[in-house]
Amino acid sequence: MKRTILFLLVVSILHISPQVCLAGVRVGEEVRIRWVPVNNGDTSYIYQRTRFLIEGVLAEGVTIGLKLQSRGFWGVDTSTVTIEGLTRENMLPWIENAYVKVDELFGLPLYLAFGRQPLQYGDGLLIDDNASGFDAIKLSAILPWQVDCELMMLKPTGNEGVSPDNWKEKNAYGVFFKRRWKGITPQISGFWQRDRTIGVDKNFLGCHLSGKLGKEVDYRGGIILQSGKGGGRDYKGLAYILGGNFQAETRFGKGIVVCEYLVGSGEDVQAGKDENFLSDYAHLSEEEYGEYYMENRSEVRSGDTDYTTTNLKLFKLGISVFPLPELKTGINYFIYNSHTPKGSIGDEVDIFVKYYYSANLSFRMVYSAFMAGNFAEDRADKVLGEVLVKF
């Protein structure tokens, strides 16, 4: 059934209909190439991410789109790779997005989107597709008093290894309310995960707040409570995030200071309870939270999951300076601590330079140094060079 829906979406986009000919079709491509030399005796490697987008307006208020993606290694002898939290066949293209969007459904302030689409909620602690897409149906509405409401049903795609046989057995539901008021944006989130394959139900209730203080300070904060049952255990957990950005003009150009504190509860799993905070749909960006550690967390400390906030206390202090409008330089300092048992995992320093040659071409160079704490054995270095081309 899922393959049939995706096939029909592709055919609908590529079919030359009068509506598409009149409205036109938007086509785009993005190619990202990274070179990563390593210093621990392993082979240095190069890997790429290529994305191709085609989007067209079928009728007034109806948009249909398709995005293909390919990821893979060069210089590493393997048929499948796990990178940035995703496992893919090396260099084989796959469907990242295939969606239909309808604006002002039935002439009302209702907006419908269905198909494989990008999703992010709760600062990535609840949902973040990590450029992979989730199969979802999303209905958005503008309620009285300018309250934005979103209802959603989503499920993992075949990209996560879920076969068609148990495709209907693992899904999630969400409801999100948000209102902008005098520079302040509060949001309430309800999210429910249902995994019938292992008999586990998890519930998440979140509250987020973001806003601005003048033109220089952006702030954000949120807390999420986790509960649930299944597999003979009670699931409890807590996560919260506090952060802000401050920007000002300096003698070296525009400067930005970022400060953030993020916590996800954790506990050694015992009979009858599990207090690890974990959403199956969450993801934390390595570029934002540690180029080395977030991508290699399970190797630094056995048993930890990459790209999540489970059993983690993270402090980030970052400084960026734009000597030129097109040149961004900076340094990020991270402190990683274990929630349970309490102790230091390690610190990391990321030094980066990013050059925006044009709107379609940019270069980035990063050096990361990880310094092991009580729960890590070895220090590590990482150098990353990146070229990003958009069409």
mmCIF file of C-alpha atoms in Angstrom:
data_model
loop_
_atom_site.group_PDB
_atom_site.id
_atom_site.type_symbol
_atom_site.label_atom_id
_atom_site.label_comp_id
_atom_site.label_asym_id
_atom_site.label_seq_id
_atom_site.Cartn_x
_atom_site.Cartn_y
_atom_site.Cartn_z
ATOM 1 C CA MET A 1 0.000 0.000 0.000
ATOM 2 C CA LYS A 2 2.760 2.441 0.958
ATOM 3 C CA ARG A 3 4.716 1.727 -2.232
ATOM 4 C CA THR A 4 1.568 2.262 -4.295
ATOM 5 C CA ILE A 5 0.981 5.676 -2.722
ATOM 6 C CA LEU A 6 4.575 6.755 -3.351
ATOM 7 C CA PHE A 7 4.388 5.518 -6.957
ATOM 8 C CA LEU A 8 1.226 7.511 -7.586
ATOM 9 C CA LEU A 9 2.868 10.628 -6.138
ATOM 10 C CA VAL A 10 5.843 10.259 -8.477
ATOM 11 C CA VAL A 11 3.610 9.702 -11.495
ATOM 12 C CA SER A 12 1.488 12.723 -10.563
ATOM 13 C CA ILE A 13 4.553 14.973 -10.477
ATOM 14 C CA LEU A 14 6.083 13.738 -13.718
ATOM 15 C CA HIS A 15 2.808 13.621 -15.650
ATOM 16 C CA ILE A 16 2.582 16.539 -18.066
ATOM 17 C CA SER A 17 -0.852 17.985 -17.267
ATOM 18 C CA PRO A 18 -2.239 21.358 -18.348
ATOM 19 C CA GLN A 19 -2.182 22.600 -14.764
ATOM 20 C CA VAL A 20 1.518 21.846 -14.326
ATOM 21 C CA CYS A 21 2.398 23.390 -17.668
ATOM 22 C CA LEU A 22 0.641 26.615 -16.716
ATOM 23 C CA ALA A 23 1.905 26.813 -13.157
ATOM 24 C CA GLY A 24 5.425 25.560 -13.879
ATOM 25 C CA VAL A 25 7.620 23.154 -11.999
ATOM 26 C CA ARG A 26 10.393 24.045 -9.556
ATOM 27 C CA VAL A 27 13.480 21.854 -9.719
ATOM 28 C CA GLY A 28 16.409 21.969 -7.315
ATOM 29 C CA GLU A 29 19.506 19.997 -6.410
ATOM 30 C CA GLU A 30 21.931 19.981 -3.480
ATOM 31 C CA VAL A 31 25.289 18.223 -3.379
ATOM 32 C CA ARG A 32 27.300 18.055 -0.156
ATOM 33 C CA ILE A 33 30.734 16.424 -0.072
ATOM 34 C CA ARG A 34 32.655 15.886 3.166
ATOM 35 C CA TRP A 35 36.242 14.799 3.661
ATOM 36 C CA VAL A 36 37.043 13.331 7.090
ATOM 37 C CA PRO A 37 40.635 12.358 7.900
ATOM 38 C CA VAL A 38 40.914 10.381 11.133
ATOM 39 C CA ASN A 39 43.836 9.861 13.484
ATOM 40 C CA ASN A 40 43.091 6.554 15.234
ATOM 41 C CA GLY A 41 44.473 4.181 12.630
ATOM 42 C CA ASP A 42 41.252 3.844 10.632
ATOM 43 C CA THR A 43 40.994 4.777 6.969
ATOM 44 C CA SER A 44 40.163 8.376 6.180
ATOM 45 C CA TYR A 45 37.091 8.692 4.041
ATOM 46 C CA ILE A 46 34.968 10.949 1.851
ATOM 47 C CA TYR A 47 31.194 10.841 1.793
ATOM 48 C CA GLN A 48 28.482 12.654 -0.085
ATOM 49 C CA ARG A 49 24.843 13.580 0.261
ATOM 50 C CA THR A 50 22.973 14.404 -2.949
ATOM 51 C CA ARG A 51 19.366 15.653 -2.888
ATOM 52 C CA PHE A 52 17.110 16.286 -5.886
ATOM 53 C CA LEU A 53 13.788 18.144 -5.524
ATOM 54 C CA ILE A 54 10.944 18.583 -7.967
ATOM 55 C CA GLU A 55 7.814 20.464 -6.905
ATOM 56 C CA GLY A 56 4.795 21.648 -8.876
ATOM 57 C CA VAL A 57 1.429 23.317 -8.348
ATOM 58 C CA LEU A 58 -1.306 21.019 -9.623
ATOM 59 C CA ALA A 59 -4.123 23.495 -8.980
ATOM 60 C CA GLU A 60 -4.738 26.612 -6.937
ATOM 61 C CA GLY A 61 -3.709 25.811 -3.371
ATOM 62 C CA VAL A 62 -2.507 22.263 -4.193
ATOM 63 C CA THR A 63 1.235 21.518 -4.254
ATOM 64 C CA ILE A 64 2.896 18.173 -4.875
ATOM 65 C CA GLY A 65 6.582 17.431 -4.362
ATOM 66 C CA LEU A 66 9.217 14.756 -4.543
ATOM 67 C CA LYS A 67 12.730 14.754 -3.068
ATOM 68 C CA LEU A 68 15.286 12.029 -3.733
ATOM 69 C CA GLN A 69 18.455 11.541 -1.707
ATOM 70 C CA SER A 70 21.623 9.495 -1.959
ATOM 71 C CA ARG A 71 24.303 9.091 0.700
ATOM 72 C CA GLY A 72 27.459 7.082 0.570
ATOM 73 C CA PHE A 73 31.142 6.642 1.272
ATOM 74 C CA TRP A 74 34.086 6.918 -1.069
ATOM 75 C CA GLY A 75 37.226 5.073 -0.073
ATOM 76 C CA VAL A 76 35.514 2.628 2.296
ATOM 77 C CA ASP A 77 34.795 -0.940 1.196
ATOM 78 C CA THR A 78 31.239 -1.514 2.396
ATOM 79 C CA SER A 79 27.830 -2.089 0.809
ATOM 80 C CA THR A 80 25.892 -0.348 3.572
ATOM 81 C CA VAL A 81 26.860 2.594 5.766
ATOM 82 C CA THR A 82 25.548 4.162 8.952
ATOM 83 C CA ILE A 83 26.129 7.883 8.969
ATOM 84 C CA GLU A 84 24.441 10.767 10.776
ATOM 85 C CA GLY A 85 22.185 8.217 12.452
ATOM 86 C CA LEU A 86 20.902 6.713 9.179
ATOM 87 C CA THR A 87 21.678 3.321 7.672
ATOM 88 C CA ARG A 88 21.596 3.214 3.872
ATOM 89 C CA GLU A 89 22.849 1.105 1.020
ATOM 90 C CA ASN A 90 25.986 2.803 -0.210
ATOM 91 C CA MET A 91 25.177 5.380 -2.933
ATOM 92 C CA LEU A 92 21.676 3.970 -3.609
ATOM 93 C CA PRO A 93 19.073 6.759 -4.086
ATOM 94 C CA TRP A 94 15.942 6.655 -1.919
ATOM 95 C CA ILE A 95 12.835 8.803 -1.438
ATOM 96 C CA GLU A 96 13.332 11.427 1.261
ATOM 97 C CA ASN A 97 10.051 13.300 0.665
ATOM 98 C CA ALA A 98 6.943 12.608 -1.426
ATOM 99 C CA TYR A 99 4.046 14.794 -0.356
ATOM 100 C CA VAL A 100 0.884 16.675 -1.248
ATOM 101 C CA LYS A 101 0.011 19.996 0.426
ATOM 102 C CA VAL A 102 -3.433 21.585 0.303
ATOM 103 C CA ASP A 103 -3.982 25.185 1.448
ATOM 104 C CA GLU A 104 -7.305 26.531 2.747
ATOM 105 C CA LEU A 105 -9.092 23.213 2.626
ATOM 106 C CA PHE A 106 -12.844 23.672 1.872
ATOM 107 C CA GLY A 107 -12.256 27.413 1.878
ATOM 108 C CA LEU A 108 -11.427 27.340 5.623
ATOM 109 C CA PRO A 109 -8.158 28.196 7.440
ATOM 110 C CA LEU A 110 -7.200 24.522 7.271
ATOM 111 C CA TYR A 111 -3.945 23.217 5.792
ATOM 112 C CA LEU A 112 -3.392 19.559 4.961
ATOM 113 C CA ALA A 113 -0.132 17.779 4.202
ATOM 114 C CA PHE A 114 0.247 14.037 3.676
ATOM 115 C CA GLY A 115 3.000 11.765 2.489
ATOM 116 C CA ARG A 116 6.669 11.561 3.434
ATOM 117 C CA GLN A 117 7.636 15.007 4.715
ATOM 118 C CA PRO A 118 10.170 16.849 6.934
ATOM 119 C CA LEU A 119 9.137 17.244 10.580
ATOM 120 C CA GLN A 120 10.695 18.867 13.655
ATOM 121 C CA TYR A 121 9.118 19.593 17.040
ATOM 122 C CA GLY A 122 10.313 20.237 20.571
ATOM 123 C CA ASP A 123 13.786 21.483 19.596
ATOM 124 C CA GLY A 124 14.486 18.037 18.188
ATOM 125 C CA LEU A 125 13.830 16.342 21.550
ATOM 126 C CA LEU A 126 10.456 14.998 20.357
ATOM 127 C CA ILE A 127 10.658 14.812 16.552
ATOM 128 C CA ASP A 128 13.408 15.508 14.032
ATOM 129 C CA ASP A 129 13.458 13.689 10.697
ATOM 130 C CA ASN A 130 17.207 14.321 10.208
ATOM 131 C CA ALA A 131 16.742 14.873 6.464
ATOM 132 C CA SER A 132 15.135 11.434 6.135
ATOM 133 C CA GLY A 133 11.427 12.263 6.189
ATOM 134 C CA PHE A 134 8.574 10.606 8.085
ATOM 135 C CA ASP A 135 5.374 9.226 6.580
ATOM 136 C CA ALA A 136 2.739 11.483 8.091
ATOM 137 C CA ILE A 137 -0.650 13.120 7.790
ATOM 138 C CA LYS A 138 -0.651 16.650 9.201
ATOM 139 C CA LEU A 139 -3.643 18.965 9.551
ATOM 140 C CA SER A 140 -2.990 22.565 10.580
ATOM 141 C CA ALA A 141 -5.591 25.135 11.554
ATOM 142 C CA ILE A 142 -5.751 28.712 12.789
ATOM 143 C CA LEU A 143 -8.088 28.795 15.788
ATOM 144 C CA PRO A 144 -9.705 31.838 17.442
ATOM 145 C CA TRP A 145 -7.345 34.244 19.200
ATOM 146 C CA GLN A 146 -4.725 33.425 16.532
ATOM 147 C CA VAL A 147 -3.818 30.065 18.042
ATOM 148 C CA ASP A 148 -2.005 27.741 15.613
ATOM 149 C CA CYS A 149 -3.001 24.105 16.018
ATOM 150 C CA GLU A 150 -1.450 21.059 14.359
ATOM 151 C CA LEU A 151 -2.742 17.491 14.465
ATOM 152 C CA MET A 152 -0.492 14.741 13.212
ATOM 153 C CA MET A 153 -0.229 11.009 12.688
ATOM 154 C CA LEU A 154 3.156 9.639 11.670
ATOM 155 C CA LYS A 155 5.015 6.379 11.382
ATOM 156 C CA PRO A 156 8.590 5.307 10.718
ATOM 157 C CA THR A 157 9.361 4.627 7.084
ATOM 158 C CA GLY A 158 11.043 1.629 5.528
ATOM 159 C CA ASN A 159 14.300 3.617 5.886
ATOM 160 C CA GLU A 160 14.397 2.578 9.529
ATOM 161 C CA GLY A 161 14.158 -1.095 8.600
ATOM 162 C CA VAL A 162 10.444 -1.466 9.376
ATOM 163 C CA SER A 163 8.955 -4.040 7.010
ATOM 164 C CA PRO A 164 5.464 -3.707 5.449
ATOM 165 C CA ASP A 165 4.278 -6.523 7.724
ATOM 166 C CA ASN A 166 4.685 -4.478 10.913
ATOM 167 C CA TRP A 167 4.349 -1.051 9.281
ATOM 168 C CA LYS A 168 0.953 -0.481 10.929
ATOM 169 C CA GLU A 169 2.158 -1.712 14.305
ATOM 170 C CA LYS A 170 4.459 1.229 15.025
ATOM 171 C CA ASN A 171 3.126 4.780 14.812
ATOM 172 C CA ALA A 172 2.737 8.024 16.721
ATOM 173 C CA TYR A 173 0.260 10.871 17.161
ATOM 174 C CA GLY A 174 0.794 14.495 18.065
ATOM 175 C CA VAL A 175 -1.108 17.683 18.823
ATOM 176 C CA PHE A 176 0.628 21.060 19.063
ATOM 177 C CA PHE A 177 -0.745 24.471 20.063
ATOM 178 C CA LYS A 178 1.195 27.684 19.514
ATOM 179 C CA ARG A 179 0.446 31.402 19.743
ATOM 180 C CA ARG A 180 2.607 34.427 19.032
ATOM 181 C CA TRP A 181 1.927 37.302 21.394
ATOM 182 C CA LYS A 182 3.993 40.500 21.781
ATOM 183 C CA GLY A 183 7.264 38.839 20.825
ATOM 184 C CA ILE A 184 6.617 35.742 22.961
ATOM 185 C CA THR A 185 5.677 32.332 21.523
ATOM 186 C CA PRO A 186 4.383 29.716 23.992
ATOM 187 C CA GLN A 187 3.740 26.192 22.747
ATOM 188 C CA ILE A 188 2.114 23.115 24.278
ATOM 189 C CA SER A 189 2.881 19.678 22.826
ATOM 190 C CA GLY A 190 1.231 16.302 23.247
ATOM 191 C CA PHE A 191 2.938 13.312 21.629
ATOM 192 C CA TRP A 192 2.058 9.630 21.860
ATOM 193 C CA GLN A 193 4.162 6.704 20.600
ATOM 194 C CA ARG A 194 2.577 3.298 20.040
ATOM 195 C CA ASP A 195 4.797 0.304 19.251
ATOM 196 C CA ARG A 196 2.679 -2.830 19.100
ATOM 197 C CA THR A 197 5.626 -4.966 17.962
ATOM 198 C CA ILE A 198 7.143 -4.841 21.450
ATOM 199 C CA GLY A 199 4.016 -3.740 23.327
ATOM 200 C CA VAL A 200 5.316 -0.345 24.525
ATOM 201 C CA ASP A 201 3.272 2.860 24.729
ATOM 202 C CA LYS A 202 4.951 6.173 25.575
ATOM 203 C CA ASN A 203 3.367 9.559 26.250
ATOM 204 C CA PHE A 204 5.104 12.954 26.111
ATOM 205 C CA LEU A 205 3.738 16.261 27.388
ATOM 206 C CA GLY A 206 5.816 19.354 26.621
ATOM 207 C CA CYS A 207 5.765 23.081 27.179
ATOM 208 C CA HIS A 208 8.043 25.435 25.234
ATOM 209 C CA LEU A 209 8.577 29.177 25.299
ATOM 210 C CA SER A 210 10.618 31.357 22.954
ATOM 211 C CA GLY A 211 10.916 35.042 22.228
ATOM 212 C CA LYS A 212 13.097 38.108 21.805
ATOM 213 C CA LEU A 213 14.410 40.787 24.136
ATOM 214 C CA GLY A 214 14.905 43.775 21.909
ATOM 215 C CA LYS A 215 16.774 43.121 18.686
ATOM 216 C CA GLU A 216 19.839 41.504 20.220
ATOM 217 C CA VAL A 217 18.649 38.604 22.399
ATOM 218 C CA ASP A 218 16.724 35.478 21.409
ATOM 219 C CA TYR A 219 15.770 33.048 24.180
ATOM 220 C CA ARG A 220 14.126 29.636 24.331
ATOM 221 C CA GLY A 221 13.255 27.056 26.917
ATOM 222 C CA GLY A 222 11.183 23.915 27.244
ATOM 223 C CA ILE A 223 10.377 20.935 29.417
ATOM 224 C CA ILE A 224 9.033 17.528 28.387
ATOM 225 C CA LEU A 225 7.589 14.853 30.680
ATOM 226 C CA GLN A 226 7.620 11.231 29.548
ATOM 227 C CA SER A 227 5.400 8.426 30.849
ATOM 228 C CA GLY A 228 4.209 5.064 29.605
ATOM 229 C CA LYS A 229 3.973 1.327 30.071
ATOM 230 C CA GLY A 230 4.845 -1.825 28.211
ATOM 231 C CA GLY A 231 7.022 -4.889 28.245
ATOM 232 C CA GLY A 232 6.491 -5.298 31.979
ATOM 233 C CA ARG A 233 7.963 -1.858 32.729
ATOM 234 C CA ASP A 234 6.835 1.622 33.667
ATOM 235 C CA TYR A 235 8.474 4.327 31.539
ATOM 236 C CA LYS A 236 9.231 7.702 33.093
ATOM 237 C CA GLY A 237 11.537 10.450 31.999
ATOM 238 C CA LEU A 238 12.246 14.156 31.861
ATOM 239 C CA ALA A 239 14.056 16.427 29.436
ATOM 240 C CA TYR A 240 14.484 20.177 29.363
ATOM 241 C CA ILE A 241 16.393 22.785 27.418
ATOM 242 C CA LEU A 242 17.382 26.379 28.202
ATOM 243 C CA GLY A 243 19.233 28.628 25.823
ATOM 244 C CA GLY A 244 19.679 31.950 24.156
ATOM 245 C CA ASN A 245 21.589 33.932 21.538
ATOM 246 C CA PHE A 246 23.065 37.393 21.886
ATOM 247 C CA GLN A 247 24.347 39.345 18.910
ATOM 248 C CA ALA A 248 26.161 42.666 18.680
ATOM 249 C CA GLU A 249 28.485 44.581 16.419
ATOM 250 C CA THR A 250 32.187 44.337 17.313
ATOM 251 C CA ARG A 251 35.374 45.794 15.884
ATOM 252 C CA PHE A 252 35.871 42.459 14.069
ATOM 253 C CA GLY A 253 32.361 42.363 12.586
ATOM 254 C CA LYS A 254 29.023 41.034 13.770
ATOM 255 C CA GLY A 255 29.373 38.724 16.755
ATOM 256 C CA ILE A 256 27.005 36.090 18.140
ATOM 257 C CA VAL A 257 27.217 34.358 21.540
ATOM 258 C CA VAL A 258 25.220 31.156 22.081
ATOM 259 C CA CYS A 259 24.624 29.565 25.488
ATOM 260 C CA GLU A 260 22.569 26.399 25.948
ATOM 261 C CA TYR A 261 21.916 23.786 28.634
ATOM 262 C CA LEU A 262 20.170 20.523 27.755
ATOM 263 C CA VAL A 263 19.272 17.606 30.026
ATOM 264 C CA GLY A 264 17.758 14.185 29.348
ATOM 265 C CA SER A 265 17.098 11.819 32.233
ATOM 266 C CA GLY A 266 18.682 8.404 32.414
ATOM 267 C CA GLU A 267 18.917 5.417 34.684
ATOM 268 C CA ASP A 268 20.242 1.908 34.587
ATOM 269 C CA VAL A 269 17.262 -0.131 33.422
ATOM 270 C CA GLN A 270 15.888 -2.140 36.331
ATOM 271 C CA ALA A 271 13.118 -4.687 36.607
ATOM 272 C CA GLY A 272 9.816 -2.856 36.530
ATOM 273 C CA LYS A 273 10.978 0.627 35.485
ATOM 274 C CA ASP A 274 12.920 2.586 32.891
ATOM 275 C CA GLU A 275 13.615 6.292 33.426
ATOM 276 C CA ASN A 276 15.630 6.934 30.277
ATOM 277 C CA PHE A 277 14.123 9.816 28.313
ATOM 278 C CA LEU A 278 13.860 8.669 24.694
ATOM 279 C CA SER A 279 11.627 9.529 21.777
ATOM 280 C CA ASP A 280 12.088 7.134 18.861
ATOM 281 C CA TYR A 281 11.667 10.053 16.432
ATOM 282 C CA ALA A 282 14.185 12.465 18.022
ATOM 283 C CA HIS A 283 17.595 13.559 16.758
ATOM 284 C CA LEU A 284 20.209 16.093 17.876
ATOM 285 C CA SER A 285 22.398 17.685 15.218
ATOM 286 C CA GLU A 286 26.133 17.033 15.463
ATOM 287 C CA GLU A 287 26.821 20.454 13.946
ATOM 288 C CA GLU A 288 24.921 22.091 16.810
ATOM 289 C CA TYR A 289 25.882 19.787 19.694
ATOM 290 C CA GLY A 290 29.323 18.381 18.952
ATOM 291 C CA GLU A 291 30.823 17.302 15.632
ATOM 292 C CA TYR A 292 32.722 14.405 17.169
ATOM 293 C CA TYR A 293 30.803 13.318 20.263
ATOM 294 C CA MET A 294 27.239 13.353 18.904
ATOM 295 C CA GLU A 295 28.259 11.250 15.903
ATOM 296 C CA ASN A 296 30.338 8.791 17.955
ATOM 297 C CA ARG A 297 28.522 8.758 21.270
ATOM 298 C CA SER A 298 27.933 5.001 21.378
ATOM 299 C CA GLU A 299 31.650 4.440 20.785
ATOM 300 C CA VAL A 300 32.694 6.891 23.498
ATOM 301 C CA ARG A 301 30.504 5.189 26.088
ATOM 302 C CA SER A 302 29.097 1.722 25.459
ATOM 303 C CA GLY A 303 25.320 1.519 25.738
ATOM 304 C CA ASP A 304 24.583 5.125 24.813
ATOM 305 C CA THR A 305 22.505 5.945 21.755
ATOM 306 C CA ASP A 306 23.872 8.302 19.120
ATOM 307 C CA TYR A 307 22.076 11.599 18.423
ATOM 308 C CA THR A 308 19.731 11.572 21.415
ATOM 309 C CA THR A 309 19.523 13.362 24.755
ATOM 310 C CA THR A 310 19.089 10.124 26.728
ATOM 311 C CA ASN A 311 21.128 10.075 29.966
ATOM 312 C CA LEU A 312 22.927 13.281 29.083
ATOM 313 C CA LYS A 313 23.640 16.714 30.525
ATOM 314 C CA LEU A 314 25.045 19.035 27.891
ATOM 315 C CA PHE A 315 26.331 22.575 28.227
ATOM 316 C CA LYS A 316 27.242 24.594 25.152
ATOM 317 C CA LEU A 317 28.992 27.943 24.883
ATOM 318 C CA GLY A 318 29.652 29.224 21.389
ATOM 319 C CA ILE A 319 31.089 32.403 19.879
ATOM 320 C CA SER A 320 30.786 33.294 16.192
ATOM 321 C CA VAL A 321 32.244 36.310 14.393
ATOM 322 C CA PHE A 322 31.600 37.521 10.834
ATOM 323 C CA PRO A 323 34.757 39.426 9.784
ATOM 324 C CA LEU A 324 33.077 39.672 6.380
ATOM 325 C CA PRO A 325 29.379 39.252 5.608
ATOM 326 C CA GLU A 326 30.154 36.043 3.712
ATOM 327 C CA LEU A 327 32.710 34.638 6.224
ATOM 328 C CA LYS A 328 31.694 33.010 9.532
ATOM 329 C CA THR A 329 34.313 31.961 12.069
ATOM 330 C CA GLY A 330 33.838 30.655 15.565
ATOM 331 C CA ILE A 331 34.406 28.214 18.383
ATOM 332 C CA ASN A 332 31.997 25.995 20.321
ATOM 333 C CA TYR A 333 32.819 24.521 23.713
ATOM 334 C CA PHE A 334 30.790 21.570 25.036
ATOM 335 C CA ILE A 335 30.697 19.912 28.441
ATOM 336 C CA TYR A 336 29.107 16.438 28.501
ATOM 337 C CA ASN A 337 28.019 14.834 31.775
ATOM 338 C CA SER A 338 26.153 11.656 32.567
ATOM 339 C CA HIS A 339 22.758 12.044 34.243
ATOM 340 C CA THR A 340 22.857 8.612 35.917
ATOM 341 C CA PRO A 341 25.346 7.698 37.282
ATOM 342 C CA LYS A 342 26.546 11.253 37.720
ATOM 343 C CA GLY A 343 29.950 12.046 36.317
ATOM 344 C CA SER A 344 31.922 13.579 33.483
ATOM 345 C CA ILE A 345 31.834 12.064 29.996
ATOM 346 C CA GLY A 346 34.179 14.630 28.517
ATOM 347 C CA ASP A 347 34.599 18.046 26.919
ATOM 348 C CA GLU A 348 34.805 19.016 23.272
ATOM 349 C CA VAL A 349 36.082 22.065 21.404
ATOM 350 C CA ASP A 350 34.940 22.695 17.822
ATOM 351 C CA ILE A 351 36.724 25.369 15.793
ATOM 352 C CA PHE A 352 35.054 26.186 12.491
ATOM 353 C CA VAL A 353 35.229 28.434 9.454
ATOM 354 C CA LYS A 354 32.407 28.755 6.924
ATOM 355 C CA TYR A 355 32.627 30.754 3.724
ATOM 356 C CA TYR A 356 29.545 31.623 1.686
ATOM 357 C CA TYR A 357 30.997 32.103 -1.786
ATOM 358 C CA SER A 358 27.503 32.687 -3.181
ATOM 359 C CA ALA A 359 23.905 31.771 -2.446
ATOM 360 C CA ASN A 360 24.546 28.427 -4.166
ATOM 361 C CA LEU A 361 28.073 27.559 -2.987
ATOM 362 C CA SER A 362 29.605 27.383 0.489
ATOM 363 C CA PHE A 363 32.679 25.851 2.150
ATOM 364 C CA ARG A 364 33.102 24.696 5.760
ATOM 365 C CA MET A 365 36.114 23.476 7.728
ATOM 366 C CA VAL A 366 35.888 22.107 11.281
ATOM 367 C CA TYR A 367 38.435 20.841 13.770
ATOM 368 C CA SER A 368 37.059 18.960 16.800
ATOM 369 C CA ALA A 369 39.016 17.918 19.864
ATOM 370 C CA PHE A 370 37.343 15.589 22.380
ATOM 371 C CA MET A 371 38.877 15.325 25.872
ATOM 372 C CA ALA A 372 37.778 12.223 27.770
ATOM 373 C CA GLY A 373 36.275 12.412 31.255
ATOM 374 C CA ASN A 374 35.518 9.736 33.838
ATOM 375 C CA PHE A 375 33.153 7.747 31.585
ATOM 376 C CA ALA A 376 35.271 7.828 28.422
ATOM 377 C CA GLU A 377 38.562 6.079 27.794
ATOM 378 C CA ASP A 378 40.332 7.919 25.001
ATOM 379 C CA ARG A 379 40.608 11.413 23.617
ATOM 380 C CA ALA A 380 39.937 11.927 19.905
ATOM 381 C CA ASP A 381 40.337 14.456 17.108
ATOM 382 C CA LYS A 382 38.288 15.026 14.000
ATOM 383 C CA VAL A 383 38.867 17.215 10.953
ATOM 384 C CA LEU A 384 36.011 17.834 8.550
ATOM 385 C CA GLY A 385 36.045 19.650 5.216
ATOM 386 C CA GLU A 386 32.740 20.312 3.476
ATOM 387 C CA VAL A 387 31.605 21.673 0.124
ATOM 388 C CA LEU A 388 27.897 22.435 -0.380
ATOM 389 C CA VAL A 389 26.495 23.209 -3.823
ATOM 390 C CA LYS A 390 22.858 24.130 -4.501
ATOM 391 C CA PHE A 391 21.060 24.606 -7.798
#
